[in-house]
Amino acid sequence: MRRAIALSCQGAAAGGGPFGAVVVKDGLVVGEGRNAVVPDQDPTAHAEVVAIRRACAALGTHDLTGAVIYTSCEPCPMCLGAIWWARIGEIVYANDRADAAAIGFDDAAIYEEVCRPLPARRLPLRRLLAAEAIEAFRLWDAQADKVPY
């Protein structure tokens, strides 16, 4: 956790957000990251996502089952999704979402939005060409050698 906190301080000093994360598997640090949204001009460059990308690259897999992520702040919804998809088994955090909101990183609207039914969302969703798009799903589903995730 102290490494994640140190990375969060580095991120703030380097012009990124004040967030850091470390992925640990089998007692070893396999990936770490700090927020680089502004310096990298990448809205997905949150500390947790950066750490997950580096951990997966280091281990040569998309599956981080058994890993723990230490993060300087409770993960936002995007990062929580990435942690979920990476199959990380535990999240350990320091600051919480209220602490983040107090300095301008407020995810409350996102949490509210995902709980609304699709027609009631503020960000409109419009379905298009579903009958054509389903073909890719059929192809994937029929593959005997697919790697599920």
GROMACS .gro file of C-alpha atoms in nm:
model
  149
    1MET     CA    1   0.000   0.000   0.000
    2ARG     CA    2   0.285   0.236   0.074
    3ARG     CA    3   0.410   0.190  -0.283
    4ALA     CA    4   0.063   0.273  -0.419
    5ILE     CA    5   0.056   0.586  -0.203
    6ALA     CA    6   0.405   0.685  -0.322
    7LEU     CA    7   0.291   0.641  -0.683
    8SER     CA    8  -0.012   0.859  -0.612
    9CYS     CA    9   0.215   1.137  -0.488
   10GLN     CA   10   0.438   1.098  -0.795
   11GLY     CA   11   0.132   1.116  -1.019
   12ALA     CA   12   0.015   1.438  -0.859
   13ALA     CA   13   0.362   1.590  -0.886
   14ALA     CA   14   0.391   1.487  -1.254
   15GLY     CA   15   0.066   1.655  -1.355
   16GLY     CA   16  -0.152   1.346  -1.339
   17GLY     CA   17  -0.418   1.266  -1.084
   18PRO     CA   18  -0.323   1.175  -0.727
   19PHE     CA   19  -0.375   0.802  -0.768
   20GLY     CA   20  -0.142   0.501  -0.759
   21ALA     CA   21  -0.189   0.125  -0.777
   22VAL     CA   22   0.014  -0.193  -0.741
   23VAL     CA   23  -0.082  -0.545  -0.850
   24VAL     CA   24   0.069  -0.825  -0.640
   25LYS     CA   25   0.057  -1.193  -0.730
   26ASP     CA   26   0.219  -1.471  -0.531
   27GLY     CA   27   0.384  -1.212  -0.307
   28LEU     CA   28   0.553  -1.027  -0.594
   29VAL     CA   29   0.475  -0.690  -0.748
   30VAL     CA   30   0.384  -0.771  -1.108
   31GLY     CA   31   0.250  -0.433  -1.217
   32GLU     CA   32   0.223  -0.080  -1.091
   33GLY     CA   33   0.089   0.245  -1.222
   34ARG     CA   34   0.005   0.601  -1.146
   35ASN     CA   35  -0.266   0.816  -1.296
   36ALA     CA   36  -0.157   0.954  -1.634
   37VAL     CA   37  -0.486   1.083  -1.776
   38VAL     CA   38  -0.364   1.437  -1.844
   39PRO     CA   39   0.001   1.371  -1.937
   40ASP     CA   40  -0.094   1.084  -2.171
   41GLN     CA   41  -0.415   1.251  -2.293
   42ASP     CA   42  -0.589   0.920  -2.222
   43PRO     CA   43  -0.906   0.917  -2.011
   44THR     CA   44  -0.853   0.545  -1.943
   45ALA     CA   45  -0.503   0.592  -1.798
   46HIS     CA   46  -0.618   0.554  -1.437
   47ALA     CA   47  -0.362   0.407  -1.199
   48GLU     CA   48  -0.546   0.077  -1.162
   49VAL     CA   49  -0.584   0.030  -1.538
   50VAL     CA   50  -0.217   0.113  -1.596
   51ALA     CA   51  -0.113  -0.133  -1.323
   52ILE     CA   52  -0.338  -0.406  -1.465
   53ARG     CA   53  -0.203  -0.354  -1.817
   54ARG     CA   54   0.154  -0.379  -1.691
   55ALA     CA   55   0.078  -0.685  -1.478
   56CYS     CA   56  -0.085  -0.865  -1.769
   57ALA     CA   57   0.207  -0.778  -1.998
   58ALA     CA   58   0.460  -0.897  -1.739
   59LEU     CA   59   0.278  -1.226  -1.683
   60GLY     CA   60   0.174  -1.281  -2.044
   61THR     CA   61  -0.192  -1.329  -1.959
   62HIS     CA   62  -0.522  -1.147  -1.931
   63ASP     CA   63  -0.616  -1.348  -1.621
   64LEU     CA   64  -0.490  -1.216  -1.287
   65THR     CA   65  -0.673  -1.473  -1.074
   66GLY     CA   66  -0.519  -1.482  -0.729
   67ALA     CA   67  -0.376  -1.131  -0.751
   68VAL     CA   68  -0.440  -0.845  -0.512
   69ILE     CA   69  -0.455  -0.481  -0.619
   70TYR     CA   70  -0.343  -0.217  -0.371
   71THR     CA   71  -0.476   0.121  -0.471
   72SER     CA   72  -0.440   0.460  -0.309
   73CYS     CA   73  -0.814   0.523  -0.354
   74GLU     CA   74  -1.133   0.322  -0.381
   75PRO     CA   75  -1.157   0.233  -0.751
   76CYS     CA   76  -1.389   0.429  -0.978
   77PRO     CA   77  -1.652   0.237  -1.176
   78MET     CA   78  -1.423   0.200  -1.481
   79CYS     CA   79  -1.138   0.067  -1.272
   80LEU     CA   80  -1.369  -0.161  -1.078
   81GLY     CA   81  -1.482  -0.306  -1.412
   82ALA     CA   82  -1.121  -0.358  -1.522
   83ILE     CA   83  -1.037  -0.525  -1.191
   84TRP     CA   84  -1.342  -0.748  -1.230
   85TRP     CA   85  -1.255  -0.847  -1.588
   86ALA     CA   86  -0.893  -0.917  -1.488
   87ARG     CA   87  -1.027  -1.155  -1.219
   88ILE     CA   88  -0.822  -0.991  -0.945
   89GLY     CA   89  -0.928  -1.153  -0.620
   90GLU     CA   90  -0.900  -0.866  -0.372
   91ILE     CA   91  -0.896  -0.487  -0.365
   92VAL     CA   92  -0.717  -0.305  -0.085
   93TYR     CA   93  -0.759   0.073  -0.085
   94ALA     CA   94  -0.666   0.377   0.126
   95ASN     CA   95  -0.873   0.687   0.041
   96ASP     CA   96  -1.243   0.633  -0.027
   97ARG     CA   97  -1.482   0.779  -0.285
   98ALA     CA   98  -1.589   1.056  -0.046
   99ASP     CA   99  -1.224   1.163  -0.008
  100ALA     CA  100  -1.190   1.168  -0.388
  101ALA     CA  101  -1.514   1.364  -0.432
  102ALA     CA  102  -1.391   1.624  -0.184
  103ILE     CA  103  -1.105   1.715  -0.422
  104GLY     CA  104  -1.309   1.706  -0.743
  105PHE     CA  105  -1.302   1.337  -0.842
  106ASP     CA  106  -1.670   1.259  -0.792
  107ASP     CA  107  -1.804   0.938  -0.947
  108ALA     CA  108  -2.151   0.962  -0.793
  109ALA     CA  109  -2.315   1.050  -1.126
  110ILE     CA  110  -2.167   0.738  -1.288
  111TYR     CA  111  -2.289   0.512  -1.008
  112GLU     CA  112  -2.635   0.669  -1.039
  113GLU     CA  113  -2.634   0.639  -1.418
  114VAL     CA  114  -2.560   0.267  -1.432
  115CYS     CA  115  -2.847   0.197  -1.193
  116ARG     CA  116  -3.101   0.366  -1.419
  117PRO     CA  117  -3.297   0.174  -1.683
  118LEU     CA  118  -3.156   0.235  -2.033
  119PRO     CA  119  -3.432   0.473  -2.147
  120ALA     CA  120  -3.385   0.688  -1.836
  121ARG     CA  121  -3.010   0.742  -1.871
  122ARG     CA  122  -2.868   1.089  -1.928
  123LEU     CA  123  -2.616   0.952  -2.177
  124PRO     CA  124  -2.837   0.817  -2.455
  125LEU     CA  125  -2.791   0.462  -2.578
  126ARG     CA  126  -2.916   0.380  -2.926
  127ARG     CA  127  -2.910   0.030  -3.068
  128LEU     CA  128  -2.821  -0.003  -3.436
  129LEU     CA  129  -2.764  -0.298  -3.673
  130ALA     CA  130  -2.811  -0.563  -3.404
  131ALA     CA  131  -2.911  -0.829  -3.660
  132GLU     CA  132  -2.579  -0.777  -3.842
  133ALA     CA  133  -2.364  -0.746  -3.532
  134ILE     CA  134  -2.486  -1.073  -3.381
  135GLU     CA  135  -2.290  -1.259  -3.649
  136ALA     CA  136  -1.961  -1.188  -3.471
  137PHE     CA  137  -2.107  -1.335  -3.152
  138ARG     CA  138  -2.218  -1.647  -3.339
  139LEU     CA  139  -1.871  -1.688  -3.490
  140TRP     CA  140  -1.703  -1.653  -3.152
  141ASP     CA  141  -1.949  -1.886  -2.982
  142ALA     CA  142  -1.892  -2.156  -3.246
  143GLN     CA  143  -1.511  -2.154  -3.211
  144ALA     CA  144  -1.391  -2.467  -3.037
  145ASP     CA  145  -1.050  -2.317  -2.952
  146LYS     CA  146  -1.170  -1.984  -2.810
  147VAL     CA  147  -1.016  -1.853  -2.488
  148PRO     CA  148  -1.306  -1.751  -2.268
  149TYR     CA  149  -1.277  -1.448  -2.048
   0.00000   0.00000   0.00000
